[in-house]
mmCIF file of C-alpha atoms in Angstrom:
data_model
loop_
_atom_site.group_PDB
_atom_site.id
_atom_site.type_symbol
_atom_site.label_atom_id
_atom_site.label_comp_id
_atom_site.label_asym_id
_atom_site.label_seq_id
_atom_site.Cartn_x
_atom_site.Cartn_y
_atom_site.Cartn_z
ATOM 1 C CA UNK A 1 226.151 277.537 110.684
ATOM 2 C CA UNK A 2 222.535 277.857 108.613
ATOM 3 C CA UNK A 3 220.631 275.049 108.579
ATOM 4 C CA UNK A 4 219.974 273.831 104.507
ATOM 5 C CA UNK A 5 216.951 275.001 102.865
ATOM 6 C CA UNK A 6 213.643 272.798 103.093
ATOM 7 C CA UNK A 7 212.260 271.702 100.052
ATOM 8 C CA UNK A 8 209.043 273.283 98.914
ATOM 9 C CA UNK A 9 205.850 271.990 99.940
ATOM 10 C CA UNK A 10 203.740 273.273 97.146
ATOM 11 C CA UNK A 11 205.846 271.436 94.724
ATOM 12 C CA UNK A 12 205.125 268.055 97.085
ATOM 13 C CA UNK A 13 201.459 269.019 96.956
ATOM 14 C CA UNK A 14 201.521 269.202 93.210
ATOM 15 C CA UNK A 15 203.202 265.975 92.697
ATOM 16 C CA UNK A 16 200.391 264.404 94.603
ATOM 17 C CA UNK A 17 197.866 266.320 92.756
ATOM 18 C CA UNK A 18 199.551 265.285 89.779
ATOM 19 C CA UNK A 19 199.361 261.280 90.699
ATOM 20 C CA UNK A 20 195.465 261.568 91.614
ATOM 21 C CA UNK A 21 194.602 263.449 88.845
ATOM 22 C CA UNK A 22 196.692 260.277 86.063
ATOM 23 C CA UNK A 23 195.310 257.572 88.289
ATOM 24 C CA UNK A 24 191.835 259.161 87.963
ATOM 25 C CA UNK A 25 192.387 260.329 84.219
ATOM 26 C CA UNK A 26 193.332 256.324 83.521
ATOM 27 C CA UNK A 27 190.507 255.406 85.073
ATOM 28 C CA UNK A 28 187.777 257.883 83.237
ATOM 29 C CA UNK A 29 189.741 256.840 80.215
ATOM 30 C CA UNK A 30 188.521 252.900 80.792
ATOM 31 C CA UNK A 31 184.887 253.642 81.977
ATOM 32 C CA UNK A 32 184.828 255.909 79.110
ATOM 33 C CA UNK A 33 185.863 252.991 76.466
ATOM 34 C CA UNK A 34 183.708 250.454 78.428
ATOM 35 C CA UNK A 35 180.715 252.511 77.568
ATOM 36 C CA UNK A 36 179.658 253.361 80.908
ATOM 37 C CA UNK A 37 180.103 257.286 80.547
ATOM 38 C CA UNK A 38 176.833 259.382 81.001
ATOM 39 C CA UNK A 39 174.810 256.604 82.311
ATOM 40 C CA UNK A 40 171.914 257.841 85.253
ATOM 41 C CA UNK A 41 170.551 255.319 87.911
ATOM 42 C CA UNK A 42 167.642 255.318 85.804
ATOM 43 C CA UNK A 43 169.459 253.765 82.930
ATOM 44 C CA UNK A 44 170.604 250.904 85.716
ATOM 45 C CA UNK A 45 166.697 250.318 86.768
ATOM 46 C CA UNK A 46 166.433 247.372 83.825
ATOM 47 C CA UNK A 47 169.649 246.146 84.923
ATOM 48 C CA UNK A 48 168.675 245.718 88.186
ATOM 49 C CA UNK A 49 165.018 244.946 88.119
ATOM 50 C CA UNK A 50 166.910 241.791 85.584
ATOM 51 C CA UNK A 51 168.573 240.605 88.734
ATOM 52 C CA UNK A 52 166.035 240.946 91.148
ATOM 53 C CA UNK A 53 163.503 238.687 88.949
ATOM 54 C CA UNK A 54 166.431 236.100 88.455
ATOM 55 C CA UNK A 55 166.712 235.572 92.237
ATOM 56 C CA UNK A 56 163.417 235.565 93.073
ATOM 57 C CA UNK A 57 163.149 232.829 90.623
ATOM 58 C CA UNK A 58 166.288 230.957 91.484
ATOM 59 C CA UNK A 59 164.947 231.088 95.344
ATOM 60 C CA UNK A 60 161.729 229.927 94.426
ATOM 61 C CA UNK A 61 163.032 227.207 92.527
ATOM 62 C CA UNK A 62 165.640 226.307 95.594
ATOM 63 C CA UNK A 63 162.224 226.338 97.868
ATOM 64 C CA UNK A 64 160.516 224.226 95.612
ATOM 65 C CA UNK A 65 162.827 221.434 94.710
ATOM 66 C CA UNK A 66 164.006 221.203 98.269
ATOM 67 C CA UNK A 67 160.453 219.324 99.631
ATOM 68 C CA UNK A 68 160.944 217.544 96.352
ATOM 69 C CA UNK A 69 164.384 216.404 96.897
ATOM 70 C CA UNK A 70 162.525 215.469 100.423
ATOM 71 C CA UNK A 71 160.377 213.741 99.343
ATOM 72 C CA UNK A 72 161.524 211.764 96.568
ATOM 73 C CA UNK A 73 165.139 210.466 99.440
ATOM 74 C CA UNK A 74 161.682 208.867 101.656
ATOM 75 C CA UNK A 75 160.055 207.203 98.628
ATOM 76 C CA UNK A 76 163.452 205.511 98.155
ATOM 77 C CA UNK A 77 164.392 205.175 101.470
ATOM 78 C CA UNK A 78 160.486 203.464 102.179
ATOM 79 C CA UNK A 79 161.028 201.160 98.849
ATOM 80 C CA UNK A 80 164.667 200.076 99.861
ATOM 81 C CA UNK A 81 163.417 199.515 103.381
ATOM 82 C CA UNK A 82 160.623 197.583 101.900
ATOM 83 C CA UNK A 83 162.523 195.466 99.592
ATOM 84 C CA UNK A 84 165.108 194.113 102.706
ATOM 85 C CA UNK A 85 161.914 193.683 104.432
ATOM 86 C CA UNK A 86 160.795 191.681 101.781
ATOM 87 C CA UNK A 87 164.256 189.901 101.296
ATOM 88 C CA UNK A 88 164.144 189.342 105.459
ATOM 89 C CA UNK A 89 161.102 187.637 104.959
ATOM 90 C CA UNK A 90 161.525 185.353 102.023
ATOM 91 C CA UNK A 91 164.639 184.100 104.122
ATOM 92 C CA UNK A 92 162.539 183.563 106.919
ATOM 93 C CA UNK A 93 160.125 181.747 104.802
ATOM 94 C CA UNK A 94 162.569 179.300 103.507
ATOM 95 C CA UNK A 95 164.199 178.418 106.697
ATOM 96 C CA UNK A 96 160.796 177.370 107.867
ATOM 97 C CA UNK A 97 159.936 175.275 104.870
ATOM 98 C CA UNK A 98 163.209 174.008 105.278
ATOM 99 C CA UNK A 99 162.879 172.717 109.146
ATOM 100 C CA UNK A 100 159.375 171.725 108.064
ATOM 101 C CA UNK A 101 160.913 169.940 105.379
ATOM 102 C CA UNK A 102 163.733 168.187 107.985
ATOM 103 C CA UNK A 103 161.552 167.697 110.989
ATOM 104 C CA UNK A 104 159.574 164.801 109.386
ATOM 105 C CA UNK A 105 162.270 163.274 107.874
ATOM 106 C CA UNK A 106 164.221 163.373 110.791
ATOM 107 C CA UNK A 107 161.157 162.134 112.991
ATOM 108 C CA UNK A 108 161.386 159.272 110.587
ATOM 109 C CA UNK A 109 164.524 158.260 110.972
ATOM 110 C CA UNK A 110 164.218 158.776 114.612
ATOM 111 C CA UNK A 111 160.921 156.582 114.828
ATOM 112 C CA UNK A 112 162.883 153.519 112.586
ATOM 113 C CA UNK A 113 165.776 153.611 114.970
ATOM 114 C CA UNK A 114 163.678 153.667 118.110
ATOM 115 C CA UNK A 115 161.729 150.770 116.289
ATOM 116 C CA UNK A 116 164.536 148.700 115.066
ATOM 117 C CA UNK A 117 166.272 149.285 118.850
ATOM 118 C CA UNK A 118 162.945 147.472 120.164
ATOM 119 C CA UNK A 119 162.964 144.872 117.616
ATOM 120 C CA UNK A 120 166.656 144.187 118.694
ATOM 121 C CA UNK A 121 165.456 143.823 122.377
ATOM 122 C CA UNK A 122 162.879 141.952 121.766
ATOM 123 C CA UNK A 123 164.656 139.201 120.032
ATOM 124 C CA UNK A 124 167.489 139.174 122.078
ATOM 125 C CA UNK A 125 164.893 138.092 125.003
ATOM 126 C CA UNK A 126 163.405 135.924 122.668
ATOM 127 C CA UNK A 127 166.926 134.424 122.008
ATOM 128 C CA UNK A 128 167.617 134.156 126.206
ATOM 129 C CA UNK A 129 164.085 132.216 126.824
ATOM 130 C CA UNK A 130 164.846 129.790 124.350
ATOM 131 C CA UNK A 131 168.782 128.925 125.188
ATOM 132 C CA UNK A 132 167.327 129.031 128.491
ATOM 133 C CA UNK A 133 164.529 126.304 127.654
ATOM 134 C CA UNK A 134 167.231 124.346 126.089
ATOM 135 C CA UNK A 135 169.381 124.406 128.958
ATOM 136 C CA UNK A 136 166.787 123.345 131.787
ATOM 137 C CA UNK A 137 165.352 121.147 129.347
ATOM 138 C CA UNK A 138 164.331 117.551 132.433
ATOM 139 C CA UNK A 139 164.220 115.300 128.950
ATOM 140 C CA UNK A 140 167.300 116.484 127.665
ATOM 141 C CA UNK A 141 169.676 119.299 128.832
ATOM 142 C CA UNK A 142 171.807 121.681 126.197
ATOM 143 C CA UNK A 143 174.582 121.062 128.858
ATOM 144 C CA UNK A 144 174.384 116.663 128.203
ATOM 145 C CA UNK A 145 174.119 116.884 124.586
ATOM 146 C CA UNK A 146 175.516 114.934 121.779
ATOM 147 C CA UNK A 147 177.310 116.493 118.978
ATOM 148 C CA UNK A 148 174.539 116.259 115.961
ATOM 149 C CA UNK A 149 171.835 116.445 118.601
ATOM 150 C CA UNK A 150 168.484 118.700 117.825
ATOM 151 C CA UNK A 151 168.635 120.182 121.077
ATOM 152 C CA UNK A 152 172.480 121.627 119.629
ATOM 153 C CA UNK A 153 171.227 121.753 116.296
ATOM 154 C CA UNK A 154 168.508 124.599 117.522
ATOM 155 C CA UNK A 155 171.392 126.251 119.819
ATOM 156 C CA UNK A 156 173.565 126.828 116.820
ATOM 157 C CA UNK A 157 171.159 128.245 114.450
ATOM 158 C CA UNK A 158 169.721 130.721 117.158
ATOM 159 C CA UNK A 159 172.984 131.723 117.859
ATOM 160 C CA UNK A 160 173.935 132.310 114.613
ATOM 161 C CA UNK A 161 170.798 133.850 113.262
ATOM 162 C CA UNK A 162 170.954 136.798 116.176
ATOM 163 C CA UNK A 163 174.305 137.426 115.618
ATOM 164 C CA UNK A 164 173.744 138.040 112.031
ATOM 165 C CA UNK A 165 171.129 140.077 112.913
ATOM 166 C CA UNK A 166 172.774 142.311 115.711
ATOM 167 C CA UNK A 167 175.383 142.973 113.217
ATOM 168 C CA UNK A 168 176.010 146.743 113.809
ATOM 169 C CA UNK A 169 174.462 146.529 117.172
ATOM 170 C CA UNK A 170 177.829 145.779 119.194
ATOM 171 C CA UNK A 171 175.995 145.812 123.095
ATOM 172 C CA UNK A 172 174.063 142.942 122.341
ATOM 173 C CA UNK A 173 176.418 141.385 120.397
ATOM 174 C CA UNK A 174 178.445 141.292 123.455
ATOM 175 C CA UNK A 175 175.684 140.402 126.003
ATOM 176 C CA UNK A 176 175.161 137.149 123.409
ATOM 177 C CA UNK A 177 178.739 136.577 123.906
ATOM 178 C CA UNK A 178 179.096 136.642 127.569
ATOM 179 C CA UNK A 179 175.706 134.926 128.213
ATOM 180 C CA UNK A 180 176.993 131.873 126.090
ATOM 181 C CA UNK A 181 180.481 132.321 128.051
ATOM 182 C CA UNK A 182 178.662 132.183 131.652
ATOM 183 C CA UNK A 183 176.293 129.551 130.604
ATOM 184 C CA UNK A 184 178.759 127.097 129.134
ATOM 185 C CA UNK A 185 177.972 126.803 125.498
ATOM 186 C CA UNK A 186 181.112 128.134 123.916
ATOM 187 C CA UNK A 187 183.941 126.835 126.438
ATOM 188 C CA UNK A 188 186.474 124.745 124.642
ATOM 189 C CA UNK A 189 185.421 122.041 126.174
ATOM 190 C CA UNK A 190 182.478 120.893 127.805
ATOM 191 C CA UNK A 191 183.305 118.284 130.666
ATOM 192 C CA UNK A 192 184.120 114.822 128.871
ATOM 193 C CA UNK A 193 183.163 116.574 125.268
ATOM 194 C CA UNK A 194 185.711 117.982 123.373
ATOM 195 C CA UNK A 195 184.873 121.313 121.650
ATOM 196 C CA UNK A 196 182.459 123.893 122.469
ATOM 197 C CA UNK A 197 178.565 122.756 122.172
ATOM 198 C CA UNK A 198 177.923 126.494 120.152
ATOM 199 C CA UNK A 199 180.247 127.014 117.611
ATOM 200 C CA UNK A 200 181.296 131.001 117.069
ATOM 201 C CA UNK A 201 183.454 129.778 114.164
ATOM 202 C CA UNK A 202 183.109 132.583 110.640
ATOM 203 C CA UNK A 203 180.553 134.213 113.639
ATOM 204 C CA UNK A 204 180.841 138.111 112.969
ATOM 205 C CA UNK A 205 182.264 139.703 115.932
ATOM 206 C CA UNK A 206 183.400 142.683 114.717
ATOM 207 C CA UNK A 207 183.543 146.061 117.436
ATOM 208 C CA UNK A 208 182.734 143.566 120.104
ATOM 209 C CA UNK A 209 183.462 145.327 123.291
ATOM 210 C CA UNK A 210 183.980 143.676 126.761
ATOM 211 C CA UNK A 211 186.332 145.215 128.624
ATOM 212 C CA UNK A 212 187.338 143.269 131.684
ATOM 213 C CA UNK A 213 184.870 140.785 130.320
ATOM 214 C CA UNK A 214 185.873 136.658 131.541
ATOM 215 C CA UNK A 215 186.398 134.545 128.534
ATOM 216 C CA UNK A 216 188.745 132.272 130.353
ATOM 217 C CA UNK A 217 188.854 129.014 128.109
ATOM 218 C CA UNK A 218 186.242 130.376 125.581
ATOM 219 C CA UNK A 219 186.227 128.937 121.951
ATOM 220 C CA UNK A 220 186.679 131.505 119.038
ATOM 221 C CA UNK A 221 188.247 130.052 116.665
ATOM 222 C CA UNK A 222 187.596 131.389 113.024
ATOM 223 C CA UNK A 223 185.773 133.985 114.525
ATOM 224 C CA UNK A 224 185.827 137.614 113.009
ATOM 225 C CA UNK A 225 186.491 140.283 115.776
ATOM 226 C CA UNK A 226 187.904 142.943 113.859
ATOM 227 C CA UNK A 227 188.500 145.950 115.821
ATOM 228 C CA UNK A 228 187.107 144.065 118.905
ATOM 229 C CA UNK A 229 187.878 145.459 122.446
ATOM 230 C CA UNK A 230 188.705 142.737 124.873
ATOM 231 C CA UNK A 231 191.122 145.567 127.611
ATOM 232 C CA UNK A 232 191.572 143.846 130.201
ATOM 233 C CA UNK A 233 190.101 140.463 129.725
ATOM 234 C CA UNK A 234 190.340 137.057 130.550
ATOM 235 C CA UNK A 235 191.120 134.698 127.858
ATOM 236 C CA UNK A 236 193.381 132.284 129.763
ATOM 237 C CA UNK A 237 192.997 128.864 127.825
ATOM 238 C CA UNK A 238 190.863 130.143 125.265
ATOM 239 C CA UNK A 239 191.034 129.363 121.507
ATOM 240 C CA UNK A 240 191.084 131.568 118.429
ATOM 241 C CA UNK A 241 193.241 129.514 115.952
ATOM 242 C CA UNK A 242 192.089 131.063 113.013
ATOM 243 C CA UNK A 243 190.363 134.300 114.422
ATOM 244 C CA UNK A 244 190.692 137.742 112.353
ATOM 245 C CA UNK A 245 192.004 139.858 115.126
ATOM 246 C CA UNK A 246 193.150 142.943 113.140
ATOM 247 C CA UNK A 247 193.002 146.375 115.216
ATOM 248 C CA UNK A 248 191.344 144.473 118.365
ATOM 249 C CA UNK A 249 192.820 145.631 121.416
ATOM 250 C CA UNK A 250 194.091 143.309 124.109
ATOM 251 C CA UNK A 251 195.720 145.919 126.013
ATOM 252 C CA UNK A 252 196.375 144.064 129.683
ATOM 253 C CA UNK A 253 194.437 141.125 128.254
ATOM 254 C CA UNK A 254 195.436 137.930 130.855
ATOM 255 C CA UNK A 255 196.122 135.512 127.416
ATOM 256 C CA UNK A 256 197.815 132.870 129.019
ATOM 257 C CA UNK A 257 197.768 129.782 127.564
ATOM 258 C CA UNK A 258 195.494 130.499 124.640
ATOM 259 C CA UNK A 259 195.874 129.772 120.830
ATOM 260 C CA UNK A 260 196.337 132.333 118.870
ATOM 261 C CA UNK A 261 197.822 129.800 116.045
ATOM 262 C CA UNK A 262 197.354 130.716 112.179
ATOM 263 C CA UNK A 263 195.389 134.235 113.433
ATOM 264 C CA UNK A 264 195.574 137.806 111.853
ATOM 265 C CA UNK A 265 196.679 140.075 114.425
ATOM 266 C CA UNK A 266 198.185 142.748 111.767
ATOM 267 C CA UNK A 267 197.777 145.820 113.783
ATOM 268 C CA UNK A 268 196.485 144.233 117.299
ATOM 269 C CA UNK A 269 197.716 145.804 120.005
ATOM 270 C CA UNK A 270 198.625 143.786 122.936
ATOM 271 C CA UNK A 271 200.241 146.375 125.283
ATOM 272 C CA UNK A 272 200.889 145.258 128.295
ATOM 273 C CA UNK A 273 198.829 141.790 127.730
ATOM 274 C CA UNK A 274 199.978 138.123 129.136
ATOM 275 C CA UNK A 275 201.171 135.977 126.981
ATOM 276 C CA UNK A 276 202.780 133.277 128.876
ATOM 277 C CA UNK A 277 202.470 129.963 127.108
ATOM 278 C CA UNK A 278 200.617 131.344 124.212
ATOM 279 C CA UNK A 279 200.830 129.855 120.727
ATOM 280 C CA UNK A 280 201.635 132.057 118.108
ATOM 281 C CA UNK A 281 202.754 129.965 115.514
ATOM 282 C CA UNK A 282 201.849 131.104 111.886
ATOM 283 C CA UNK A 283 200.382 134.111 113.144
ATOM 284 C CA UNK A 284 200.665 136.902 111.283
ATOM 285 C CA UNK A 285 201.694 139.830 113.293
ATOM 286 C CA UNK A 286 202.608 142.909 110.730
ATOM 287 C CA UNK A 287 201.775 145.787 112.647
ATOM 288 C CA UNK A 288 201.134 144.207 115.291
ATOM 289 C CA UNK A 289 201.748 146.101 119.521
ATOM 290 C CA UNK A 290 203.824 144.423 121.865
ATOM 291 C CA UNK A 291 205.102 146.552 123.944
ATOM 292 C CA UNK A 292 205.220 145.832 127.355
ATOM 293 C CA UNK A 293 203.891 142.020 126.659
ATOM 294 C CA UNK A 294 204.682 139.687 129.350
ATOM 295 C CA UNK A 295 206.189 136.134 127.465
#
């Protein structure tokens, strides 16, 4: 069996040579319409010399503009540095003309409260000598009095005149109280004498505090002691027909006994508090706490 014939190579090698020579042809045929056809290196020199010039330019330019650029992002940096700096500083500024401002003002009010706080001491030892005077008096003692007498007369007005005038200062307000309380001056009654010889009657009690304070037979009646805080107090016997008692607290107040006829108690809170043998009649209780209350 022959083996079948091989085909040609010098035909293969034409075809090739064929393809090269129309790829080539195609491309001579565009250089040749793009002009280029016949042109030297020497014709290219312009050309070339065009582009070197252009980048020697362009890079001189870049070198140039690039410590510019620099520069000029410093100068702005530097002026927005200054103007926070600036802006920091002004701030600063008014703060301290601000505390200057405040300081005095507040060393003003500072200096009238540590002034009016002496004044207040001073008369309320003022106030002690003379209810003292009155009281060891050999010609004629507070405690022997007469109703209408001078020696009561000038116990009632100094009573009255420092409680007016301790009227938002509640501590002394309360050392008046009890002073008068442990003296004698405001019991109910005073040995054969009906009625108290100092009368806290329209007196303005209001935020008195004495916790666990004695009051035991005191006489309040009419007097305002709004928000008073009597916790714990003794006010066995005592009298307040009369009294505004709103919001005072008598929380395990030891009332026994006392008159609390015709008062305002309207939101008093008497938790826990003793109230045996009390008189509430008329009072006006709205609001008033008593939970716990003994009866």
């Amino acid at each position: 069996m022959q083996d079948a014939p091989r085909p040609p190579r010098r035909k293969l090698r034409l075809n090739f040579k064929s393809a090269y020579l129309a790829s080539h042809g195609l491309a001579g045929g565009v250089y040749r319409r793009m002009g280029f056809k016949g042109k030297t290196v020497w014709d290219w020199l312009p050309l070339l010399l065009l582009l070197v010039v252009a980048a020697s330019i362009f890079l001189s330019v870049s070198r140039f503009m690039t410590p510019q650029s620099v520069q000029r992002d410093r100068l702005v940096q530097q002026i927005t540095d200054q103007q926070e700096h600036s802006t920091q500083e002004e701030i600063l500024q008014q703060q301290s003309m601000m505390q200057q401002l405040a300081t005095p003002e507040a060393s003003v009010i500072a200096q009238i409260g540590g002034l009016v706080d002496q004044e207040h001491e001073q008369n309320l030892a003022n106030y002690l000598d003379r209810i003292s005077a009155l009281l060891i008096s050999r010609s004629s003692p507070l405690l022997q009095s007469r109703p209408g007498s001078l020696e009561r007369t000038l116990a009632q007005v100094r009573t009255t005149d420092i409680l007016n005038s301790f009227s938002s200062d509640a501590p002394r307000k309360a050392i008046v109280i009890q002073f008068l309380h442990d003296v004698g001056l405001i019991q109910v009654n005073t040995g054969a004498i009906k009625g108290p010889i100092v009368s806290l009657a329209i007196a303005n009690l209001a935020g008195l505090t004495l916790p666990q304070a004695n009051l035991g037979g005191a006489n309040l009646d009419g007097a305002i002691l709004t928000s008073a805080t009597l916790t714990g107090a003794i006010l066995s016997s005592s009298s307040m027909r009369g009294a505004v008692l709103t919001k005072a607290k008598f929380i395990g107040a030891n009332l026994t006994g006392a008159d609390l006829s015709g008062t305002n108690l309207e939101g008093a809170d008497f938790t826990g508090a003793i109230l045996k043998g009390a008189n509430l009649g008329g009072a006006d209780t709205k609001g008033a706490t008593l939970k716990g209350a003994i009866f």
